[in-house]
Coordinates of N, CA and C in Angstrom, one line a residue:
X1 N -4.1 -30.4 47.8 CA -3.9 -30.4 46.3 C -4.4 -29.1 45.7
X2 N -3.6 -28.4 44.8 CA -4.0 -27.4 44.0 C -5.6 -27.9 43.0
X3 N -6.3 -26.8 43.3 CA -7.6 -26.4 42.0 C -6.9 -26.0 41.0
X4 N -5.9 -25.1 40.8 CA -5.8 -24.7 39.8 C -4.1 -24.0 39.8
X5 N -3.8 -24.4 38.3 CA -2.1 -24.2 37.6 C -1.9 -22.7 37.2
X6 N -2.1 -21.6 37.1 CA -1.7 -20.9 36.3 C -0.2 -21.1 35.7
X7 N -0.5 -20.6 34.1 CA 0.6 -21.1 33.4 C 0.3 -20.2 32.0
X8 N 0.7 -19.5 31.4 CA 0.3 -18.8 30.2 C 0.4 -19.8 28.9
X9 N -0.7 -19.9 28.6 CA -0.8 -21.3 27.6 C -1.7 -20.6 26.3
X10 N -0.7 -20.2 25.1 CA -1.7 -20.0 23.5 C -2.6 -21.6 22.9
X11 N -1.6 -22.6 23.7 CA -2.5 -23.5 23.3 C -3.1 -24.9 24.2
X12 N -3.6 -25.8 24.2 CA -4.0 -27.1 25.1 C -4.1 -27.9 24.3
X13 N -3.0 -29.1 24.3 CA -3.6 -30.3 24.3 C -3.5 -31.6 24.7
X14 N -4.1 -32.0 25.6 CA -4.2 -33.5 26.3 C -5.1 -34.6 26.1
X15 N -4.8 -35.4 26.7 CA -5.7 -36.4 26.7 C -6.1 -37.2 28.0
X16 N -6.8 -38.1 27.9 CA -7.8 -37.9 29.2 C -8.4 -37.5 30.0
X17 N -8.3 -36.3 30.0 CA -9.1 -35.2 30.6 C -10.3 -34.1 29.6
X18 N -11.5 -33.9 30.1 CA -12.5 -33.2 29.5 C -12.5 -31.6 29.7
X19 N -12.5 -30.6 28.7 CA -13.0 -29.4 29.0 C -14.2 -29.1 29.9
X20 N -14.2 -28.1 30.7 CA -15.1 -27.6 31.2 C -15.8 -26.4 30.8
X21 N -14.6 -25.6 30.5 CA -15.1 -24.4 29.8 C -13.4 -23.6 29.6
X22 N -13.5 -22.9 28.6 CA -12.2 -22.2 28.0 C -12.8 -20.9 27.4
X23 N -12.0 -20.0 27.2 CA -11.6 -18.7 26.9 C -10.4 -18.0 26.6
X24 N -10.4 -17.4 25.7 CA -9.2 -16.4 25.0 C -8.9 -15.4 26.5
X25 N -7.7 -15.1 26.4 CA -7.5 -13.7 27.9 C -6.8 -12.6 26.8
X26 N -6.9 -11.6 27.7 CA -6.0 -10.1 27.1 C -4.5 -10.4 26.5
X27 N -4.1 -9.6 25.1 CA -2.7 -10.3 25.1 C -2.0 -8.8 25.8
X28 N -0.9 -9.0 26.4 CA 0.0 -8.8 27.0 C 1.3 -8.9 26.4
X29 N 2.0 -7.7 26.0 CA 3.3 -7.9 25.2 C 4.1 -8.8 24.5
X30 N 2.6 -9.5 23.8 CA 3.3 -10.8 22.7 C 1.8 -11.0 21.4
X31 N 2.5 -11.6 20.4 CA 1.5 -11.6 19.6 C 0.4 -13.0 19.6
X32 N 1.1 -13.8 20.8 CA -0.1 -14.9 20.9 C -1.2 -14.6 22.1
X33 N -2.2 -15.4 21.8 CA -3.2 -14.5 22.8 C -3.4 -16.0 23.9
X34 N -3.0 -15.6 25.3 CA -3.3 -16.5 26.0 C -4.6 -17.2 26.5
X35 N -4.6 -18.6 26.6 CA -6.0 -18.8 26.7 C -6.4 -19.4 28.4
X36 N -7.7 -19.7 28.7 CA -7.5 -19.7 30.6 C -8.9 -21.4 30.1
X37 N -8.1 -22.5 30.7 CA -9.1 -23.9 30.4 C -9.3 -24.8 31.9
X38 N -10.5 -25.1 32.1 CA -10.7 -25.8 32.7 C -11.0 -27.1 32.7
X39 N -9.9 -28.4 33.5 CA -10.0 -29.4 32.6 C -10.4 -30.3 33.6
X40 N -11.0 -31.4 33.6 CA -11.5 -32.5 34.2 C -10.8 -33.7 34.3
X41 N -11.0 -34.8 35.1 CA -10.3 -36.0 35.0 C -11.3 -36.6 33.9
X42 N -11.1 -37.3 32.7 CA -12.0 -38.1 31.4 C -12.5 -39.2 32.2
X43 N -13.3 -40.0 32.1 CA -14.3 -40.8 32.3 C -13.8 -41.8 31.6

């Protein structure tokens, strides 16, 4: 099973699952600024 999706994402939102930690990344020839999130299975 993959750890992790890469996927260029300006935004996140789901449900049942927890943040771990998030951050803005470099933008790259567009005016939205991609962001990189780490998400949990919710409790």
């Amino acid at each position: 099973m993959l750890n992790r999706v890469p996927l260029r994402l300006d935004r996140c939102l789901v449900r049942g699952l927890n943040r771990l930690e998030a951050h803005a990344l470099p933008r790259f020839g567009s005016d939205h600024r991609p962001i990189s999130v780490s998400l949990r299975l919710g409790a």
